[in-house]
Coordinates of C-alpha atoms in Angstrom, one line a residue:
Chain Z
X730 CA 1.6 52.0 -44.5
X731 CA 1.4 52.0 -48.1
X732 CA 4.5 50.9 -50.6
X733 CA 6.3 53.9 -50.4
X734 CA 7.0 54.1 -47.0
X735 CA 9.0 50.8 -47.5
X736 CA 10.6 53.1 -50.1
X737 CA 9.2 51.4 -53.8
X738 CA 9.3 53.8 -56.7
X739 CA 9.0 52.7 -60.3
X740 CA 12.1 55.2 -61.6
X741 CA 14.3 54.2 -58.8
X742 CA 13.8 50.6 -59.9
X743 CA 14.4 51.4 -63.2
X744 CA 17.4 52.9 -62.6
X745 CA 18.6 49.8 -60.5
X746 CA 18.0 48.1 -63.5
X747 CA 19.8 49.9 -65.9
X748 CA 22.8 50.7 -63.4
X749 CA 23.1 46.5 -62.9
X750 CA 22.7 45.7 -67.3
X751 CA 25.3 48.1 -67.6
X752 CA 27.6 46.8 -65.0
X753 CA 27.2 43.6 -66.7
X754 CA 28.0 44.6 -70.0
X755 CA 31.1 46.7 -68.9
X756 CA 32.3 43.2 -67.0
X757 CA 31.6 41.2 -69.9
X758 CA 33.1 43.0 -71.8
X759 CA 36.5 44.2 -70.0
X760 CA 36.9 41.7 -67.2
X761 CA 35.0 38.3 -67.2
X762 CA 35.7 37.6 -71.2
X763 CA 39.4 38.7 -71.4
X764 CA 40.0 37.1 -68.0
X765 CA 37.9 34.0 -68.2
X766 CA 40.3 33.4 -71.9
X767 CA 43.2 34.2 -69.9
X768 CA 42.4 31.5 -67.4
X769 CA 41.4 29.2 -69.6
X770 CA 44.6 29.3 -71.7
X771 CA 46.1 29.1 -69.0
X772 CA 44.7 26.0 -67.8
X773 CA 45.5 24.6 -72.0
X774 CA 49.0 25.7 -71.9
X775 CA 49.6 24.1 -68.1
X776 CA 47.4 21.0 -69.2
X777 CA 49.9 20.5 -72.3
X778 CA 53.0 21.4 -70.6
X779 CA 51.5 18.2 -68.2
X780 CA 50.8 16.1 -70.8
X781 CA 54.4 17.0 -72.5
X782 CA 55.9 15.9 -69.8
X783 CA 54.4 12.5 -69.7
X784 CA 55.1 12.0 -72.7
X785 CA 58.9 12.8 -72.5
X786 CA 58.5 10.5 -69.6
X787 CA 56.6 7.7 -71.4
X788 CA 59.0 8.1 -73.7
X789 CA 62.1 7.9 -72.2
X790 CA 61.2 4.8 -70.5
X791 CA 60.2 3.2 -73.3
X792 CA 63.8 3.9 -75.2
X793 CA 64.9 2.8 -71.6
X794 CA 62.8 -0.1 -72.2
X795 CA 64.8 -0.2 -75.6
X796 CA 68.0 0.3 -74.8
X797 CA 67.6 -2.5 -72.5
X798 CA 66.2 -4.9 -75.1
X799 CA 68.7 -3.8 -77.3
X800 CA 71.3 -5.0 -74.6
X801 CA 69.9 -7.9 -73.7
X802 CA 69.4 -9.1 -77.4
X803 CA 73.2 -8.6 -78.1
X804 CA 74.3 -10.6 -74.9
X805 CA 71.8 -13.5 -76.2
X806 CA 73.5 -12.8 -79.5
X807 CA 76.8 -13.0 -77.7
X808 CA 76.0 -16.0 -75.3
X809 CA 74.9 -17.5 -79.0
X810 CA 78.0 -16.9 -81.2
X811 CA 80.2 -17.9 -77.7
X812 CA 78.2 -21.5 -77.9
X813 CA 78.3 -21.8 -81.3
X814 CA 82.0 -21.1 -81.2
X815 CA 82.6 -23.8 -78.1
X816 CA 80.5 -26.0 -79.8
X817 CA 82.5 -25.7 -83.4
X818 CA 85.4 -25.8 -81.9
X819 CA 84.6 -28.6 -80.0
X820 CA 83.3 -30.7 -83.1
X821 CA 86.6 -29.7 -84.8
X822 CA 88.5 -30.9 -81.8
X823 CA 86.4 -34.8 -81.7
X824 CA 86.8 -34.9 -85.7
X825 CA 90.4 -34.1 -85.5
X826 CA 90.4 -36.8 -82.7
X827 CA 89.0 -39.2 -84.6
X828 CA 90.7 -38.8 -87.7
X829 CA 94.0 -38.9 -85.6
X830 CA 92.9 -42.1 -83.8
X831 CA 92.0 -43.5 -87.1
X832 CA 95.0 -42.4 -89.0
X833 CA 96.9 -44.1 -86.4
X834 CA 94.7 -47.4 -86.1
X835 CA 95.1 -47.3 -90.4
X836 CA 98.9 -46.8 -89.7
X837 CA 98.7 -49.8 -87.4
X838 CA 97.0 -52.1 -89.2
X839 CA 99.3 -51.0 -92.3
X840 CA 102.2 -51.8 -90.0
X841 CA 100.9 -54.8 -88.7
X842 CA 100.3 -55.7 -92.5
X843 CA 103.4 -55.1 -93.2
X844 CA 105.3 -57.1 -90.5
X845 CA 102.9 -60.0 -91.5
X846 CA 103.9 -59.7 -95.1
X847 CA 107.6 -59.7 -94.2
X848 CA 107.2 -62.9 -91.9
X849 CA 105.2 -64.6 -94.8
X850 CA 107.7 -63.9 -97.0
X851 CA 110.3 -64.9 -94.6
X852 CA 109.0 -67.9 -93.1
X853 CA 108.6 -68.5 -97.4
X854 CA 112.4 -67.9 -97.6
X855 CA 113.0 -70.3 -94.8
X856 CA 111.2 -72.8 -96.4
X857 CA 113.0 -72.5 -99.7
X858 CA 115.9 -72.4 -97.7
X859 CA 115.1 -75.4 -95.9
X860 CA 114.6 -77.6 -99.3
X861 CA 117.9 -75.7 -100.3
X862 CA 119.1 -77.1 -97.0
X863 CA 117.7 -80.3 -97.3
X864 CA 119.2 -80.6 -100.6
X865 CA 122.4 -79.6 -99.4
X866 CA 122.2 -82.1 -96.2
X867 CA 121.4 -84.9 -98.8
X868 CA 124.4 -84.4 -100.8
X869 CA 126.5 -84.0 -98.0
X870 CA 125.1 -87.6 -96.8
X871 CA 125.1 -88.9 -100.0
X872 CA 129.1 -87.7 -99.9
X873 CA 130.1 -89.0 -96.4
X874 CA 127.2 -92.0 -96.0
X875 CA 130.1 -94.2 -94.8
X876 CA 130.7 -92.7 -91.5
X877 CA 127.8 -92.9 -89.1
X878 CA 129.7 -90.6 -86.8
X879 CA 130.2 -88.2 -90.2
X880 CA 126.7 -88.4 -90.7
X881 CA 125.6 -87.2 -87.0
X882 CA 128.4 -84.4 -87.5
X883 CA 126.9 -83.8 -90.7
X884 CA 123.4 -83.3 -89.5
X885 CA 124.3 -80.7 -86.6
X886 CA 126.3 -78.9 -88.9
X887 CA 123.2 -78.7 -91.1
X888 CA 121.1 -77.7 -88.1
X889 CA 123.5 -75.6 -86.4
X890 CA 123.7 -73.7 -90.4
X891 CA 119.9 -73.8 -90.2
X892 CA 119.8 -72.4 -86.8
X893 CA 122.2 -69.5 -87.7
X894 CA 120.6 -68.8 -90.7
X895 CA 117.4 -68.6 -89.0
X896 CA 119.0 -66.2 -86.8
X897 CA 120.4 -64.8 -88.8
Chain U
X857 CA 58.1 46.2 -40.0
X858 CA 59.0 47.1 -35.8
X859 CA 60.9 44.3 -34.1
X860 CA 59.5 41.7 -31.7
X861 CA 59.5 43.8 -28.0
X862 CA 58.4 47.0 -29.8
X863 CA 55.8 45.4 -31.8
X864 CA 54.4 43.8 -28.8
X865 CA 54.2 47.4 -26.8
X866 CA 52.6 48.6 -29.7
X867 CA 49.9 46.3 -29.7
X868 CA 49.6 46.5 -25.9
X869 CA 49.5 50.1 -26.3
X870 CA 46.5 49.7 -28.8
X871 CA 44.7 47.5 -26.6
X872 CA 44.7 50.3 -24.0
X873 CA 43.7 52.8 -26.0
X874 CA 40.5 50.6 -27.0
X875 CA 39.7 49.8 -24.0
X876 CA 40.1 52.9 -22.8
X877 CA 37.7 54.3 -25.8
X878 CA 35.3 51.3 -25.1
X879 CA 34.7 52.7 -21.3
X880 CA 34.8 56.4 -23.0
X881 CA 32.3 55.5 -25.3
X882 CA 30.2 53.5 -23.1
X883 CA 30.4 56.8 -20.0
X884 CA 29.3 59.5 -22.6
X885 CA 27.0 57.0 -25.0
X886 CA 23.3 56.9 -24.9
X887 CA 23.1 53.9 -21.8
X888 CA 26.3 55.8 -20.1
X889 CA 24.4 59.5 -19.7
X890 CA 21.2 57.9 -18.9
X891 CA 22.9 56.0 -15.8
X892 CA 25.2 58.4 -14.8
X893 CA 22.5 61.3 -14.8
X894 CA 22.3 64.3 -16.7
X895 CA 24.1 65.4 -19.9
X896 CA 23.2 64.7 -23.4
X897 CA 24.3 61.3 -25.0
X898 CA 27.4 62.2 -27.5
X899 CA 25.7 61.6 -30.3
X900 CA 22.1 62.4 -30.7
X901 CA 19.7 59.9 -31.9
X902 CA 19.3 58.9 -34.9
X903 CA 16.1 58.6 -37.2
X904 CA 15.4 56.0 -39.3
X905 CA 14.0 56.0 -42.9
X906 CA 13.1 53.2 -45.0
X907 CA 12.3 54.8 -48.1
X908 CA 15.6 55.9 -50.0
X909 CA 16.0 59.5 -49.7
X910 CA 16.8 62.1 -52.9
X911 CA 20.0 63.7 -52.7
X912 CA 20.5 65.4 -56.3
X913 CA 18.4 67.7 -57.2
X914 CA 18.8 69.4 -54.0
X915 CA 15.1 71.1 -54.4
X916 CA 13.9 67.5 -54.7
X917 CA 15.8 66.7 -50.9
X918 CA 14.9 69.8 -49.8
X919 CA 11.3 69.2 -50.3
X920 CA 11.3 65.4 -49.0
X921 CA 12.5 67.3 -45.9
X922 CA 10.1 70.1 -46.0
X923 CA 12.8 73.0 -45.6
X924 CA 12.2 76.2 -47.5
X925 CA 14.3 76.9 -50.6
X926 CA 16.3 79.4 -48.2
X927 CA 17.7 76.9 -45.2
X928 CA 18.5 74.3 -48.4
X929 CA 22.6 73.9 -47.7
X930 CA 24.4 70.7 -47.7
X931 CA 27.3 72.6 -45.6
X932 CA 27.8 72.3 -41.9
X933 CA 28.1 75.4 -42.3
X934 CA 24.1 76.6 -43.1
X935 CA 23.4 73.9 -40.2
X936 CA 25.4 75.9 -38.2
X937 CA 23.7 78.9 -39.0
X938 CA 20.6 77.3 -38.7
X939 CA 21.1 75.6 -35.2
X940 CA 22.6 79.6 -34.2
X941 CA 19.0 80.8 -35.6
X942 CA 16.6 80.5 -32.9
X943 CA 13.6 80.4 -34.3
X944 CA 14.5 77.9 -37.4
X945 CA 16.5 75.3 -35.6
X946 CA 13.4 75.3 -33.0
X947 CA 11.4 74.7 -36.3
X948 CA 14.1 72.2 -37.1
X949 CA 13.6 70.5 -33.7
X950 CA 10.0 70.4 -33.8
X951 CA 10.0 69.0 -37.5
X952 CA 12.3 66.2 -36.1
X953 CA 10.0 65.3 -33.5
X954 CA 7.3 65.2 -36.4
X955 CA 9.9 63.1 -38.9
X956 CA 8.7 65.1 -41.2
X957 CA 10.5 62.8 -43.8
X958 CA 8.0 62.9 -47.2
X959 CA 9.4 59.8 -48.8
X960 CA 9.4 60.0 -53.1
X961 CA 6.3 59.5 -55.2
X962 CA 6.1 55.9 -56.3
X963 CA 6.7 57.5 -59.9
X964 CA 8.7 60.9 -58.3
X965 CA 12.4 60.7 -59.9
X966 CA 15.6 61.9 -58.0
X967 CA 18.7 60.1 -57.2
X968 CA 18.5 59.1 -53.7
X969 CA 21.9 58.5 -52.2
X970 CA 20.8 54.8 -52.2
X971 CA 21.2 55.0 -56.2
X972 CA 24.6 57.1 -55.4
X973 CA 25.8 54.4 -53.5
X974 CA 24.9 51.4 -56.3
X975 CA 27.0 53.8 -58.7
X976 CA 29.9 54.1 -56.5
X977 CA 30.2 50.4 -55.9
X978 CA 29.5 50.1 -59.5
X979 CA 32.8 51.6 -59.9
X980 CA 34.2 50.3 -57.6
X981 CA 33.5 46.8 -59.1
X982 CA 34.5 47.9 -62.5
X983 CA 38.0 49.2 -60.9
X984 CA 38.4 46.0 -59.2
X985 CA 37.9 44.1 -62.4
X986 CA 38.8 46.1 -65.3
X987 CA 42.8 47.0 -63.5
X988 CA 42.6 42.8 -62.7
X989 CA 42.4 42.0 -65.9
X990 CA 44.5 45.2 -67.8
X991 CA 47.7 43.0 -68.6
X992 CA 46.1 39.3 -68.9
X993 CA 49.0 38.2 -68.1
X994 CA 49.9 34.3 -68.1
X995 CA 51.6 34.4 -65.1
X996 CA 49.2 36.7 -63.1
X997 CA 50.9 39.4 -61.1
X998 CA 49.5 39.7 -56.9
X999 CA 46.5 42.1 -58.0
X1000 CA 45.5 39.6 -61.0
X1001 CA 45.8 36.7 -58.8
X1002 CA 43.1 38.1 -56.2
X1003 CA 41.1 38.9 -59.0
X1004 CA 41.3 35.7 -60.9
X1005 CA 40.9 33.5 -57.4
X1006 CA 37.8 35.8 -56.6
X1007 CA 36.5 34.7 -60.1
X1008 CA 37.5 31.2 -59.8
X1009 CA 35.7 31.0 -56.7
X1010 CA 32.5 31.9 -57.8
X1011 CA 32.9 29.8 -60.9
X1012 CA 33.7 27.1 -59.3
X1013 CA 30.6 27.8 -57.0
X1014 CA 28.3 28.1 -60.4
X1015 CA 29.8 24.7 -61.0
X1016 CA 29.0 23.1 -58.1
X1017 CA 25.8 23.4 -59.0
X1018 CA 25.2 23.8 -62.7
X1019 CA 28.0 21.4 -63.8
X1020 CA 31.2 23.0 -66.0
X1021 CA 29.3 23.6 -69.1
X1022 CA 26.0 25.1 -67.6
X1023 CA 28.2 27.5 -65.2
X1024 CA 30.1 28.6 -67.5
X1025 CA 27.2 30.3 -69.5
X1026 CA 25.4 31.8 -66.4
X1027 CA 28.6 32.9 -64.7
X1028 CA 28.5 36.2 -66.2
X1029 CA 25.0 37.4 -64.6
X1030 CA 25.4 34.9 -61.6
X1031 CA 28.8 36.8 -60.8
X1032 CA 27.7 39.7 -61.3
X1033 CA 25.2 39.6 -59.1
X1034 CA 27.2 38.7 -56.4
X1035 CA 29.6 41.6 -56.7
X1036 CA 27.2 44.3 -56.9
X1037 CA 25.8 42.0 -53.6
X1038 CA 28.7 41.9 -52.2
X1039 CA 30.3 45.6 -53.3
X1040 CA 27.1 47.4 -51.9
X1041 CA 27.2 46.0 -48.8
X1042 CA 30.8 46.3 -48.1
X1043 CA 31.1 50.1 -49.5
X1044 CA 29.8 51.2 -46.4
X1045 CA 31.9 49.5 -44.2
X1046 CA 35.2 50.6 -45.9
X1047 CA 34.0 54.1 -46.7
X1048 CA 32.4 54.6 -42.9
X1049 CA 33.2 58.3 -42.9
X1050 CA 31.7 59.2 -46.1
X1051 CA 28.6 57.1 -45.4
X1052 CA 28.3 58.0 -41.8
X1053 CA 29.5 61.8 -41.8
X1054 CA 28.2 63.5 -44.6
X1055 CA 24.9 64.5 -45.7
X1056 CA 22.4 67.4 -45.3
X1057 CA 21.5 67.9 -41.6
X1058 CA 20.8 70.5 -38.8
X1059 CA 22.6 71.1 -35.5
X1060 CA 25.5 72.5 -34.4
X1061 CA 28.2 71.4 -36.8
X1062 CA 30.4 69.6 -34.5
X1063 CA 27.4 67.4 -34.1
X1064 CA 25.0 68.0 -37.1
X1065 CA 21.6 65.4 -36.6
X1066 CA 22.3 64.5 -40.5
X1067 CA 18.8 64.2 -41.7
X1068 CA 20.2 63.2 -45.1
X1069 CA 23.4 61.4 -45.8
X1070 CA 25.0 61.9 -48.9
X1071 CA 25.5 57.9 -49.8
X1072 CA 24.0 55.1 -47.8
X1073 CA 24.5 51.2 -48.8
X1074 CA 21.7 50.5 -51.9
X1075 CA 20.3 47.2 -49.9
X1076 CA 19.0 49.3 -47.8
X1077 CA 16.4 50.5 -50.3
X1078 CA 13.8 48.2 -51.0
X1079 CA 14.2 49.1 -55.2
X1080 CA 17.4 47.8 -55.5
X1081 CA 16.9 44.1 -54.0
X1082 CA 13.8 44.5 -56.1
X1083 CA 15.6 45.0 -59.5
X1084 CA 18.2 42.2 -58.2
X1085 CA 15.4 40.1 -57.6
X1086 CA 13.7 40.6 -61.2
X1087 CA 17.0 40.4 -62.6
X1088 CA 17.2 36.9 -61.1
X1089 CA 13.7 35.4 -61.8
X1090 CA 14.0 36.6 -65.9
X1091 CA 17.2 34.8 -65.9
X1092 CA 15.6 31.6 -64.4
X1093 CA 12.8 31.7 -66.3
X1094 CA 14.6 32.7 -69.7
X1095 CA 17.5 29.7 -69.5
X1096 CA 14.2 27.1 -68.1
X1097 CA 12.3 28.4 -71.5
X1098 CA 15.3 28.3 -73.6
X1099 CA 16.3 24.6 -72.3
X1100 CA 13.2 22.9 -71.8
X1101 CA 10.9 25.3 -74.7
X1102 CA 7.3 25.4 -74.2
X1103 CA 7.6 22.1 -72.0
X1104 CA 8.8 24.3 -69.4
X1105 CA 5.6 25.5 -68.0
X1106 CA 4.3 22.0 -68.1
X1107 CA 5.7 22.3 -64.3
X1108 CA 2.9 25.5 -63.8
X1109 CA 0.4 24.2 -66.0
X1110 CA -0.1 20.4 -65.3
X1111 CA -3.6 20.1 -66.5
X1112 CA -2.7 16.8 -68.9
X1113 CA -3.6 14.5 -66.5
X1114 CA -7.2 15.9 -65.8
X1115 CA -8.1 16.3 -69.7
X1116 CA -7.3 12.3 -69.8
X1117 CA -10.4 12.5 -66.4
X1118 CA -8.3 11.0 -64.0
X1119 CA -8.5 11.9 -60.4
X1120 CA -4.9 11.8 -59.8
X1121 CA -4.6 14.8 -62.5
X1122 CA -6.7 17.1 -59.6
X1123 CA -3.2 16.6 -57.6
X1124 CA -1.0 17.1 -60.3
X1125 CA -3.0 20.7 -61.1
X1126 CA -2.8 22.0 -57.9
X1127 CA 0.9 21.1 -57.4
X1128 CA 1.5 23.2 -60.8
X1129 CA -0.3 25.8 -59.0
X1130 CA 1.6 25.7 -56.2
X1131 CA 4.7 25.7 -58.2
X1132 CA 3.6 29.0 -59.8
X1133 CA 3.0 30.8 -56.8
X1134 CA 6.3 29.7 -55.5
X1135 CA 8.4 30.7 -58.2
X1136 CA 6.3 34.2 -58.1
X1137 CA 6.9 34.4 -54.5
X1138 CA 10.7 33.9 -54.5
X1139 CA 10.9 37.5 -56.2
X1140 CA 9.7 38.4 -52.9
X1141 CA 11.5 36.4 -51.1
X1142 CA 14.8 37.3 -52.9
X1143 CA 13.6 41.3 -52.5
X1144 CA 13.0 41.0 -48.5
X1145 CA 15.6 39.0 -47.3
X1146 CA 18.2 41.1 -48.4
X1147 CA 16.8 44.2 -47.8
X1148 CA 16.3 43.2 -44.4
X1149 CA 19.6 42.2 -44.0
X1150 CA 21.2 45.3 -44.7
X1151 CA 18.7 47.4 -43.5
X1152 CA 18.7 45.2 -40.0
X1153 CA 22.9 46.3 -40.3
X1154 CA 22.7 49.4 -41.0
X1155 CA 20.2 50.0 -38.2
X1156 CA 22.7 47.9 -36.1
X1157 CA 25.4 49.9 -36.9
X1158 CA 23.7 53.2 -36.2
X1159 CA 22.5 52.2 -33.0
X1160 CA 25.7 50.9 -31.7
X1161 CA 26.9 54.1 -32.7
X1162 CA 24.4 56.2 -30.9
X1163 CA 24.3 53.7 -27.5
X1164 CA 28.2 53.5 -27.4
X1165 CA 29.9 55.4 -30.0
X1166 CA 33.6 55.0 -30.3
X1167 CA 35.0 51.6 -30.8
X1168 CA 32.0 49.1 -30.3
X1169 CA 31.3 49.3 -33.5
X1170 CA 34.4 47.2 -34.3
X1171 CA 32.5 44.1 -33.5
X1172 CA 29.3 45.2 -35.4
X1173 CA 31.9 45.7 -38.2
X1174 CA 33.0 42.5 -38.3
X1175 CA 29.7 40.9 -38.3
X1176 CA 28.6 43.1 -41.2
X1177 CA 31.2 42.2 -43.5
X1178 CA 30.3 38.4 -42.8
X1179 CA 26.7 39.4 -43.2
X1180 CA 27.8 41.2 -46.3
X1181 CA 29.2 37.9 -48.0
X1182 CA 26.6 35.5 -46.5
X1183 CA 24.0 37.7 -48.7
X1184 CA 26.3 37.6 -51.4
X1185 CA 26.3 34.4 -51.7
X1186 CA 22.8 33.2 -50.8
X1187 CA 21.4 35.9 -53.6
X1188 CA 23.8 34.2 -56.3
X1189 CA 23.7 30.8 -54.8
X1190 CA 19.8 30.8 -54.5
X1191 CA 19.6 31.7 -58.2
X1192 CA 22.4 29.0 -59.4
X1193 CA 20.0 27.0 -57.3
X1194 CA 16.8 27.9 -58.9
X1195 CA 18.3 27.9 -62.2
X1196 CA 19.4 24.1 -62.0
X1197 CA 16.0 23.6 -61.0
X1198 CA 14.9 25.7 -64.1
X1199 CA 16.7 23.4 -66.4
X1200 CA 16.6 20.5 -65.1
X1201 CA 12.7 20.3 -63.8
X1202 CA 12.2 16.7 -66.0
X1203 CA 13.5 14.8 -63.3
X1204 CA 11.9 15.2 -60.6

C-alpha cells in the first residue's frame, strides 16, 4: 500500500496550503484586526468609564470628607467664640464685681472717715465748750460763792446745760 | 411560538414519528433485510476510498473511475440510463466489485471534492467573520456578539497558555487553524444532503451507488491534515528561532557537554536527539490523528446510514459535532502547546 492509496499528492498539498495562507490573510485582514481593535477599545473605553467612576466616587467622598471637616471646624470655631464670649463676659462680670465691692468698701471707709472726722471735731467742740463751760461755772460760783445750796443749784444747772448741750 | 398543550402534542407527535422511522429504518436497513430474509437493504453499500477523489475536470474523475468518455455524466439522469443499459451497468456492477477506484498520481492535479469542501468552508469562515465584524460596532449587535465570544474564546484559550502578550501575536494562525478545523468538519454535518446526495454514481436514480460525491469533509484526505500539520510545525519552529535565535536548536543539538569530554554530555546528546525526532514526529502525529478522526466519522456516518438509514444517524450526528470541536481544539491547542514549549525551552 504505497502513499497514495492513503491519498498523498504533492499538488493537493499544495493547494491545502495556499487555500489555508489565503484564509489567513483574508481574516487578518477583514475580521481578526478590525475586530480584535474593536474589542480592545472596547475593553479601554469600559476600563475608563470604570476608572471614571471611581474617581467621581473617590472624589465625592473626599469633598464629603470635606464638607464634614469644614463643618466640624466651624462648630470648634463656634464652641470657641461661645467660650471665649462666657469667658469675657464672665471676667467683665468679676471685674465689675470687684470694682463695685471696692467702690463701696472706698465709700465706706470714706464714710466711716467722715463720721470719725465729725466726732473729732465734735468731741473738739465739746471740749472747748467744756472750758467755755467751766469758765462759765466759775463765774457763776465766783458770783453766788455765798450760798452753798446756790452753789449745788449752780453746778446741776451747769451739768444739766452741759448735758443738753451734749444732746443737743 | 405554539402554546403549552399544543407544543407538548407536537413534540409527542415528533417522538412518534422517530420512533416510528428508527423501527422503519432498522426493518428495511442492512441488519433488518438480512434478519427478516430476502429483499435488498434500502440503501446499498457503500465503498470506501481513502485517497481524495477528482471531481473537476470531469475527464480527470472519469478516468480515476475508469468509465469511458461516453458514460461520463454527473446527472442521475446518465445513471439512469446507464443502470436501464444492460450491458454497461453490468460492467458498472462488475467494476464495483473490482473498486476499480485509481486514486491521483502523487504529482497528478485535479480538484478532488476534498479541496471543494476546504473552499466551501473557507467561505463559509470568511462569511462568518467578515459579516461579524462589517459594522465594528461598540456595542456589538447578536451576530457580532457570537462572533466576538467565539474569538474571545479562543484568545483566551491562546492565553491560557502563552500568557496575554505571546497569544496575542499567535492568535491569528492559532485561530485560524481552528476554524478551518472546526468549519471542515462541521460543513458536512450541516450540509448532509449536499455531502451525502450528490456526486457522480451509477444505479437507478432513486438510489444511485454514488461512486463520487461532489464535496466530502477535507479531514478526510490525508493532504489536508498534512498542510495543517506543516503549517503548524513552521510556526513552532519559526516563533522558537525568532525568540530564542540560534540557541534554539541547542535543545536538538546538545553536543556542548561531550566537546568539554564529559560522560554526562553522551546523555545530554542523545536526549537532543530524541527531541529532534519528536518534534519531527509530531507533524505526523498532528497529520494522523485528525485524519483518522474524521475519516473514522465519516465512515461512521456512512455505515450507520447503510445498517439503519433513517434517523440513527441523529446520534452519530451528535457525536460528530463533539468530535468536530474536540479536533478543533486539540489541533490549535497542541500547537499553543508546542509553541510555549518553543519559546520557552530554557527552563526546563
Amino acid at each position: 500500500m504505497g502513499l497514495t492509496e492513503l491519498g498523498i499528492n504533492l499538488p493537493l498539498l499544495i493547494a491545502y496550503l495556499v487555500t489555508f495562507v489565503i484564509l489567513l490573510a483574508i481574516l487578518y485582514q477583514f475580521a481578526f484586526k478590525p475586530l480584535l481593535a474593536a474589542m480592545d477599545q472596547r475593553t479601554a473605553r469600559i476600563q475608563e468609564g470604570l476608572s471614571a467612576a471611581d474617581r467621581a466616587r473617590d472624589e465625592a467622598a473626599s469633598s464629603q470628607a470635606a464638607i464634614e471637616e469644614q463643618l466640624n471646624e466651624a462648630r470648634r470655631e463656634g464652641q470657641r467664640l461661645m467660650d471665649q464670649a462666657r469667658e469675657a463676659s464672665q471676667r467683665y462680670r468679676e471685674g465689675e464685681m470687684e470694682r463695685a465691692r471696692q467702690e463701696a468698701e472706698a465709700f465706706a471707709e470714706r464714710a466711716r472717715a467722715d463720721i470719725q472726722r465729725e466726732r473729732d471735731a465734735a468731741l473738739e467742740q465739746l471740749r472747748a465748750s467744756f472750758g467755755d463751760l467751766a469758765i462759765t461755772a466759775a463765774e457763776r460760783v465766783i458770783e453766788r460763792s455765798l450760798d452753798r445750796q446756790a452753789h449745788e443749784e449752780l453746778i446741776a444747772q451747769v451739768l444739766a446745760e452741759g448735758e443738753t448741750w451734749r444732746r443737743g | 411560538m405554539p402554546s403549552g398543550a399544543v407544543a407538548k402534542r407536537l413534540l409527542l407527535l415528533a417522538a412518534v414519528v422517530m420512533a416510528a422511522l428508527l423501527i422503519a429504518g432498522f426493518v428495511v436497513g442492512a441488519i433488518g433485510s438480512k434478519m427478516f430474509g430476502g429483499a435488498d437493504p434500502f440503501l446499498a453499500q457503500p465503498e470506501i476510498h481513502l485517497p481524495p477523489q477528482p471531481v473537476f475536470p470531469f475527464s480527470a474523475a472519469a478516468k480515476s473511475l475508469g468509465i469511458k468518455p461516453e458514460t461520463e455524466h454527473p446527472s442521475p439522469a446518465a445513471a439512469e440510463a446507464e443502470a436501464d443499459h444492460p450491458p454497461a451497468g453490468e460492467a458498472a456492477e462488475h467494476a464495483e466489485d473490482e473498486h476499480h477506484f485509481t486514486p491521483l498520481g502523487a504529482t497528478e492535479f485535479a480538484v478532488t471534492n476534498t479541496l471543494l469542501s476546504a473552499w466551501l468552508a473557507s467561505i463559509a469562515i470568511i462569511l462568518f467573520f467578515v459579516l461579524g465584524a462589517r459594522k465594528r460596532a461598540m456595542v456589538p449587535g447578536r451576530f457580532q456578539g457570537v462572533v466576538e465570544s467565539v474569538m474571545e474564546a479562543v484568545m483566551n484559550f491562546a492565553t491560557g497558555v502563552l500568557g496575554a502578550e505571546m497569544a496575542r501575536k499567535v492568535f491569528p494562525v492559532v485561530a485560524t487553524i481552528f476554524f478551518f478545523v472546526l468549519f471542515n468538519a462541521w460543513i458536512a454535518l450541516f450540509l448532509v444532503p449536499l455531502y451525502q446526495a450528490v456526486g457522480l454514481g451509477s444505479g437507478a436514480w432513486w438510489n444511485t451507488q454514488i461512486q463520487i460525491h461532489l464535496v466530502r469533509p477535507a479531514g478526510t484526505d490525508l493532504n489536508m491534515p498534512l498542510a495543517l500539520a506543516l503549517i503548524s510545525f513552521v510556526f513552532v519552529e519559526y516563533w522558537g528561532i525568532r525568540t530564542l535565535g540560534l540557541g534554539y536548536f541547542k535543545k536538538f543539538f546538545a553536543f556542548g557537554k561531550l566537546f568539554r569530554l564529559k560522560p554526562s554530555g553522551l546523555i545530554d546528546a542523545f536526549v537532543g536527539i530524541l527531541e529532534l525526532i519528536s518534534e519531527l514526529v509530531r507533524v505526523v502525529s498532528f497529520t494522523f490523528r485528525l485524519f483518522g478522526n474524521m475519516t473514522a466519522g465519516e465512515i461512521l456516518v456512512v455505515m450507520i446510514t447503510f445498517l439503519v438509514p433513517f434517523v440513527a444517524n441523529v446520534f452519530v450526528f451528535g457525536l460528530e459535532l463533539l468530535v468536530g470541536l474536540i479536533q478543533a481544539v486539540i489541533f490549535a491547542g497542541l500547537t499553543l502547546v508546542f509553541l510555549s514549549l518553543a519559546v520557552h525551552h530554557e527552563e526546563h
